[in-house]
XYZ file of N, CA and C in Angstrom:
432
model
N 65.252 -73.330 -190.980
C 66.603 -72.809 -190.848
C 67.572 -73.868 -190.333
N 66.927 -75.030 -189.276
C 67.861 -75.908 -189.029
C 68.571 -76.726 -190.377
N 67.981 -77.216 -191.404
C 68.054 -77.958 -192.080
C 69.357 -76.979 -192.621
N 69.199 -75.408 -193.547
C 70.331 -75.099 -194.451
C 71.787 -74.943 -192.847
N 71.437 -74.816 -191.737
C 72.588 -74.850 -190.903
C 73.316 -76.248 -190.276
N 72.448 -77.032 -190.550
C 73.036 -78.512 -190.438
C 74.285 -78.860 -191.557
N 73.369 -78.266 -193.137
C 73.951 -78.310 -194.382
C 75.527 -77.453 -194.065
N 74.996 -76.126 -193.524
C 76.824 -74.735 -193.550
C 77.479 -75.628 -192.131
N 77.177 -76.149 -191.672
C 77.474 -76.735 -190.435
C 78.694 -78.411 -190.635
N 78.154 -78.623 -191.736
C 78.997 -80.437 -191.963
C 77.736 -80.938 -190.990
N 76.848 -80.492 -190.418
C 75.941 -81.647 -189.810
C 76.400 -81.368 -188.075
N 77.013 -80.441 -188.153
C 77.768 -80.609 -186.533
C 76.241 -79.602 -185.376
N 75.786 -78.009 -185.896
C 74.764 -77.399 -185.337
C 73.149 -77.460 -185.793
N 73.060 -77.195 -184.685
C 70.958 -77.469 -185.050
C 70.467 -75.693 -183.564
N 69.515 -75.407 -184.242
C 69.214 -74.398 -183.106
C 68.111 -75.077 -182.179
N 67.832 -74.884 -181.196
C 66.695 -74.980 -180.534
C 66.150 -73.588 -179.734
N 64.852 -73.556 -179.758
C 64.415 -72.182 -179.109
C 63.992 -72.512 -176.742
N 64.625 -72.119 -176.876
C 64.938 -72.468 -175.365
C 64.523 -70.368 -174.740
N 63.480 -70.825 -173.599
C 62.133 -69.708 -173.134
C 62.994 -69.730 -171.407
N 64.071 -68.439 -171.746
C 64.510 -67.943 -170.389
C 63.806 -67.221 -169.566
N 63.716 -67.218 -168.226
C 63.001 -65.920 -167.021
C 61.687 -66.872 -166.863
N 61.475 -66.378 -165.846
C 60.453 -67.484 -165.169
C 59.399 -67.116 -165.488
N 58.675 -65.804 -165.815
C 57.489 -65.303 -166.477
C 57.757 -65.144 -168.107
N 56.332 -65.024 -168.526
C 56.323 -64.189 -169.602
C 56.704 -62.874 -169.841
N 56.597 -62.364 -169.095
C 57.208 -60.919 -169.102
C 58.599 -60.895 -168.962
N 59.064 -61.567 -168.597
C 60.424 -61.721 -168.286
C 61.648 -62.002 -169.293
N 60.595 -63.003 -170.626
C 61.250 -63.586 -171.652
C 60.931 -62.154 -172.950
N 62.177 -61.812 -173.092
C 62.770 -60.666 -174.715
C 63.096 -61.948 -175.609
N 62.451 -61.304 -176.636
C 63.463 -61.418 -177.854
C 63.282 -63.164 -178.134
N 63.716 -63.540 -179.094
C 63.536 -65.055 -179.534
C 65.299 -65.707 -178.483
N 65.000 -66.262 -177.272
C 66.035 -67.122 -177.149
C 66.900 -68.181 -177.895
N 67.530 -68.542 -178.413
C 68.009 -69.755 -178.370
C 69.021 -70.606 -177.782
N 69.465 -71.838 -178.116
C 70.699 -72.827 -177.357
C 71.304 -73.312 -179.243
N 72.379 -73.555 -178.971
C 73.113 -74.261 -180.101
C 73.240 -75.780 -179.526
N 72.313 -76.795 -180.344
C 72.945 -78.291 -179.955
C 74.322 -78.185 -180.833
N 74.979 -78.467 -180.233
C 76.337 -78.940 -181.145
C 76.444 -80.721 -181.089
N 75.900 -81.011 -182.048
C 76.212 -83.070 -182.177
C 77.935 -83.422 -182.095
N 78.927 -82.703 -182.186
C 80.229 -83.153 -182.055
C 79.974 -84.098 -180.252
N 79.746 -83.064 -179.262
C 79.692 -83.179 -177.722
C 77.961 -83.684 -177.651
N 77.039 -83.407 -177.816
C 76.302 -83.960 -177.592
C 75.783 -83.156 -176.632
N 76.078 -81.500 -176.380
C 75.891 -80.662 -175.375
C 75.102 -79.361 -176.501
N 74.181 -78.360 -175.708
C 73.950 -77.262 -175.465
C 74.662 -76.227 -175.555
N 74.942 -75.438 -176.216
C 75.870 -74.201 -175.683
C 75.111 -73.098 -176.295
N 75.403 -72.137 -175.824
C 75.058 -70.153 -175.690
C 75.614 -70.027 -177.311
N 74.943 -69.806 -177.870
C 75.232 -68.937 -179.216
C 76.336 -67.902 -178.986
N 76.285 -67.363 -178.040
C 77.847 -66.657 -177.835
C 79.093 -67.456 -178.080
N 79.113 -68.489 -177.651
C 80.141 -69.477 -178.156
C 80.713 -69.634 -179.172
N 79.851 -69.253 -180.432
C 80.186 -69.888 -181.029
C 81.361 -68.639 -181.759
N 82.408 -69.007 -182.809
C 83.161 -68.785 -183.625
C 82.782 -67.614 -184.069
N 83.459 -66.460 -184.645
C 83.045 -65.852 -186.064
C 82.424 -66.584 -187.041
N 83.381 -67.341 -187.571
C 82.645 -67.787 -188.802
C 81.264 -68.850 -188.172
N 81.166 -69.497 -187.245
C 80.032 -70.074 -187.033
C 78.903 -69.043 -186.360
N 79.381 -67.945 -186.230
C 78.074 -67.135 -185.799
C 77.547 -66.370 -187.294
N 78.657 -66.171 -188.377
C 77.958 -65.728 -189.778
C 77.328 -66.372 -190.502
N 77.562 -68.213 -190.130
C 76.496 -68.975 -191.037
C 75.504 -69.067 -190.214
N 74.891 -69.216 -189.081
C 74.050 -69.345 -187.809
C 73.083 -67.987 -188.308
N 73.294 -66.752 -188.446
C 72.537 -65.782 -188.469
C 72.193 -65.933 -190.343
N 73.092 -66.004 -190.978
C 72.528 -66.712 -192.538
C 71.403 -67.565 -192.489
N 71.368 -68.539 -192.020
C 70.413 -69.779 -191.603
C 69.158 -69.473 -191.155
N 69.037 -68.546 -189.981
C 68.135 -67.379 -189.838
C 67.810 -67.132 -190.050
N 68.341 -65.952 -191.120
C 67.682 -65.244 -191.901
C 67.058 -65.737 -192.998
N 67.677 -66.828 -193.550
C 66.619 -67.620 -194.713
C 65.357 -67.743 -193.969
N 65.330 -68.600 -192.867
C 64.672 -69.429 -192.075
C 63.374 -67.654 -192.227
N 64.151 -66.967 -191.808
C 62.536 -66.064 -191.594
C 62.217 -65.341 -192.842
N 62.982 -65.228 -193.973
C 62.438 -65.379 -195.172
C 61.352 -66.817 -195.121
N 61.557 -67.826 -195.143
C 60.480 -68.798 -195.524
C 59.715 -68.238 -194.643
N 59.390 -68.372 -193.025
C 58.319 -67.912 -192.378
C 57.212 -66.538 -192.896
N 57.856 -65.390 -193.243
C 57.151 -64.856 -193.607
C 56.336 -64.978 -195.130
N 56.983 -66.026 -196.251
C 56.434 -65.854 -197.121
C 54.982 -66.612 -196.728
N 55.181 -67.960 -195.449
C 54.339 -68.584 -195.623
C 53.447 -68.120 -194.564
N 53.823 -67.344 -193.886
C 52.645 -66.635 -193.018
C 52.004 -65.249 -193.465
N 53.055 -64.516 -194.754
C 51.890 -63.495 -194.971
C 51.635 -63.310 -196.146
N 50.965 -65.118 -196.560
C 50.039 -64.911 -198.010
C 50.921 -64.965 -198.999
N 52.106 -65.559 -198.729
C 52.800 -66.159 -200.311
C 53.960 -64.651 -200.606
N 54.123 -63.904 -200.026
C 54.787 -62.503 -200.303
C 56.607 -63.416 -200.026
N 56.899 -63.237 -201.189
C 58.218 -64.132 -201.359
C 58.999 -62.751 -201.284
N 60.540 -63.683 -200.114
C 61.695 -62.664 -200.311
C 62.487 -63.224 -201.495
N 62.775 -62.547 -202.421
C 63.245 -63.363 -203.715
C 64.734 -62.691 -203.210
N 65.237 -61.653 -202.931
C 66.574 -61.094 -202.914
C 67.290 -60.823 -201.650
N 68.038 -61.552 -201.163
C 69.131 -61.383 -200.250
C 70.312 -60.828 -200.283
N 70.713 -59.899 -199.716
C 72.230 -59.424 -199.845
C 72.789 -59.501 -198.126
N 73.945 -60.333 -198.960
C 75.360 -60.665 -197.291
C 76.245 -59.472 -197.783
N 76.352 -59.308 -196.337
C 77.477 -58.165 -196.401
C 78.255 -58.555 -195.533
N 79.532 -58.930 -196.070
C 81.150 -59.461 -195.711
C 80.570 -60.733 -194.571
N 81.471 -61.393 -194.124
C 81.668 -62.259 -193.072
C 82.014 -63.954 -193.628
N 82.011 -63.335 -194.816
C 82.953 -64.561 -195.807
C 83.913 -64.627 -195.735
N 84.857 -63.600 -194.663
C 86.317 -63.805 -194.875
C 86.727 -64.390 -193.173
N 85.204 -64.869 -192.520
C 85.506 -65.507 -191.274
C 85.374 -67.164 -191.572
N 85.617 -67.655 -192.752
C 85.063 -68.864 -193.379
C 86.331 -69.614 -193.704
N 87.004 -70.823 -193.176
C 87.916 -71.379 -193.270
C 87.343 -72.179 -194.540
N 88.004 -72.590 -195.632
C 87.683 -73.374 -197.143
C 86.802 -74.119 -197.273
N 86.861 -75.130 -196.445
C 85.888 -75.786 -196.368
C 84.249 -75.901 -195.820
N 84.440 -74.574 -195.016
C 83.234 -73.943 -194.456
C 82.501 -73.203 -195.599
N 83.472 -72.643 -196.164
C 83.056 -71.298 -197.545
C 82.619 -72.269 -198.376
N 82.701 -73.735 -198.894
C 82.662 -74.192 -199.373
C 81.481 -74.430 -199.267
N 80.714 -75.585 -198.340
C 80.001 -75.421 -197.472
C 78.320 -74.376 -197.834
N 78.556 -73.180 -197.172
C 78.131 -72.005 -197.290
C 77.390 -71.505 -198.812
N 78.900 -71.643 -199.702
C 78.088 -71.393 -200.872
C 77.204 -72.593 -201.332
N 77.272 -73.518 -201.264
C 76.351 -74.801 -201.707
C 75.419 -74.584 -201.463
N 75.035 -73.946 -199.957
C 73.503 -73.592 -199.717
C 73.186 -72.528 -200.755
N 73.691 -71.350 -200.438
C 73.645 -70.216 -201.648
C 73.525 -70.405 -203.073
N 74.098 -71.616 -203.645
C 73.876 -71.898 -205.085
C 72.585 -72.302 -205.259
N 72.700 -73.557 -204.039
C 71.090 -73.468 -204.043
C 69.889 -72.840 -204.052
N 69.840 -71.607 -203.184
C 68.773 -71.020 -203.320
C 69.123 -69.738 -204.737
N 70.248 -69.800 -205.526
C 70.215 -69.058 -206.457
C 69.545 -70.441 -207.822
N 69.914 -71.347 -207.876
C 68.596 -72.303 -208.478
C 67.532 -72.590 -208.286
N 67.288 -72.264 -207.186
C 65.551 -72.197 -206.731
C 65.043 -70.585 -207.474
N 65.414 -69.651 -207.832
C 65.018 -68.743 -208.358
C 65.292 -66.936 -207.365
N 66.147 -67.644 -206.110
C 66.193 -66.257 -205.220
C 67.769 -65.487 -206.104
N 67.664 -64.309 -205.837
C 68.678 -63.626 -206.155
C 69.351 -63.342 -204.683
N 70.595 -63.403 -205.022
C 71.816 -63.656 -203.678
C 72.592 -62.684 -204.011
N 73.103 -61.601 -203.246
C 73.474 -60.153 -203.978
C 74.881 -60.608 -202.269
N 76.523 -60.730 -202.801
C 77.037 -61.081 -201.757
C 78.119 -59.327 -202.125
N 78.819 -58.543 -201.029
C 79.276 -58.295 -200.466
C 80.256 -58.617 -199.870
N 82.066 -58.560 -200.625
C 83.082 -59.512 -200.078
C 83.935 -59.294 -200.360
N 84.833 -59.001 -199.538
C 86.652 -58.658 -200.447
C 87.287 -60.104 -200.535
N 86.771 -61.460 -199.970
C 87.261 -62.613 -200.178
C 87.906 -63.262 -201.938
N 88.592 -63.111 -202.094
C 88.885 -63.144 -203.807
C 88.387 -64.665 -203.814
N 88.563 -65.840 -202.931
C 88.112 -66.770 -203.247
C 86.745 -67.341 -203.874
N 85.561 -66.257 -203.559
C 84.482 -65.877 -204.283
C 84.414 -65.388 -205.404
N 85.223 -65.228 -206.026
C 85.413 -64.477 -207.404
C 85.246 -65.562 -208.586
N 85.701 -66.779 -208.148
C 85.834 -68.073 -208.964
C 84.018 -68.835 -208.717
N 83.487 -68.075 -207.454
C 82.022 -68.747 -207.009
C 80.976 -68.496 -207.671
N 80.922 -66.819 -207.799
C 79.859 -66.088 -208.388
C 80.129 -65.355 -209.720
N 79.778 -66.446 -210.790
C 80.171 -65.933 -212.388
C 79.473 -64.534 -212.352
N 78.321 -64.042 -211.931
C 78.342 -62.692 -211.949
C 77.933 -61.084 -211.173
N 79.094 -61.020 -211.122
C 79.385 -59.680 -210.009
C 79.674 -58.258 -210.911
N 79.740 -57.377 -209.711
C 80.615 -56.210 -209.998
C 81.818 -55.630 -209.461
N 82.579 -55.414 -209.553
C 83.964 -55.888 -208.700
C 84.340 -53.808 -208.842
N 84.891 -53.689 -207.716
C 84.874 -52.062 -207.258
C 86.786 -52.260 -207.081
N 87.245 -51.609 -207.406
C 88.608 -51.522 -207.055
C 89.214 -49.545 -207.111
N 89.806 -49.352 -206.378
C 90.111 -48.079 -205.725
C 91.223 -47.635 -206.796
N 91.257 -46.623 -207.438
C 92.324 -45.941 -208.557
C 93.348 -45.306 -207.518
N 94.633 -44.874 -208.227
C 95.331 -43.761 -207.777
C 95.058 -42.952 -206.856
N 94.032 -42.416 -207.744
C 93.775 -41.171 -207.335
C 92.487 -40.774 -206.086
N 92.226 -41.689 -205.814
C 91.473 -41.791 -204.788
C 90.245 -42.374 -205.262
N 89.312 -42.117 -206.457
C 88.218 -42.614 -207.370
C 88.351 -44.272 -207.004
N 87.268 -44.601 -207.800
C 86.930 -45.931 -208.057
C 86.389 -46.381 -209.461
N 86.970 -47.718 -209.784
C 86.387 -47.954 -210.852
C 85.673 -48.906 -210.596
N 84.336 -49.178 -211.360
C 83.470 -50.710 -211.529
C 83.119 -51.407 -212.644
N 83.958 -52.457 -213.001
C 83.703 -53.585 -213.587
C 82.792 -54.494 -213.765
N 81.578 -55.130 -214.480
C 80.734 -55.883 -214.646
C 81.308 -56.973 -215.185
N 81.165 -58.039 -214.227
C 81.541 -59.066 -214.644
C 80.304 -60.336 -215.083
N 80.476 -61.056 -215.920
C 79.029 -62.124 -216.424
C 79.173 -63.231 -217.456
């Protein structure tokens, strides 16, 4: 996961797993620290941005897609779906972002995105695009 968040990152975040409370019992949940290479400092994942906390948990979540395929016997997650947080993505971040995403849509995963960002519309040749009628209904468009 470090590697595609270095990539949504420009190279600036890396995670490290950092083991809070002085016992074992004490430590929940997977900790982590954000190195940020700009400062050369540590910081709380709380820190970080909207948009740097939606590519951070993206990164993640690939990251434990690979873990589980390779810890339980090859069982591949082939299909991911994001739901919104593309519109916390300044241009060059979105930019960024999808590069990883194209990527793993050429490696063979299906990437199912979730987005009122129109700037994605020009990203992903094929969607289904939902737009709200008059009358309260909806229509859906297949686009390809």
């Amino acid at each position: 996961s470090n590697g595609r968040l270095s990539a949504m990152s420009a190279v600036r975040y890396e995670l490290k797993r950092c083991d809070e409370g002085e016992t074992r019992r004490a430590r929940t949940g997977l900790t982590l620290a954000v190195i940020d290479r700009h400062t050369g400092e540590e910081r709380s994942p709380a820190s970080l941005s909207g948009g740097e906390t939606f590519y951070t948990s993206l990164a993640l979540a690939l990251g434990l897609a690979d873990v589980v395929k390779a810890e339980a016997g090859g069982v591949d997650l082939d299909t991911l779906f994001i739901d919104e947080g593309f519109g916390s993505l300044d241009a060059d971040t979105l930019d960024q972002v999808m590069s990883v995403i194209d990527d793993l849509r050429d490696r063979g995963r299906v990437v199912g995105i979730v987005s009122h960002v129109a700037d994605l519309k020009d990203r992903v040749p094929e969607r289904l695009e939902v737009r709200r009628l008059a009358d309260g209904s909806s229509a859906v468009k297949v686009v390809a």
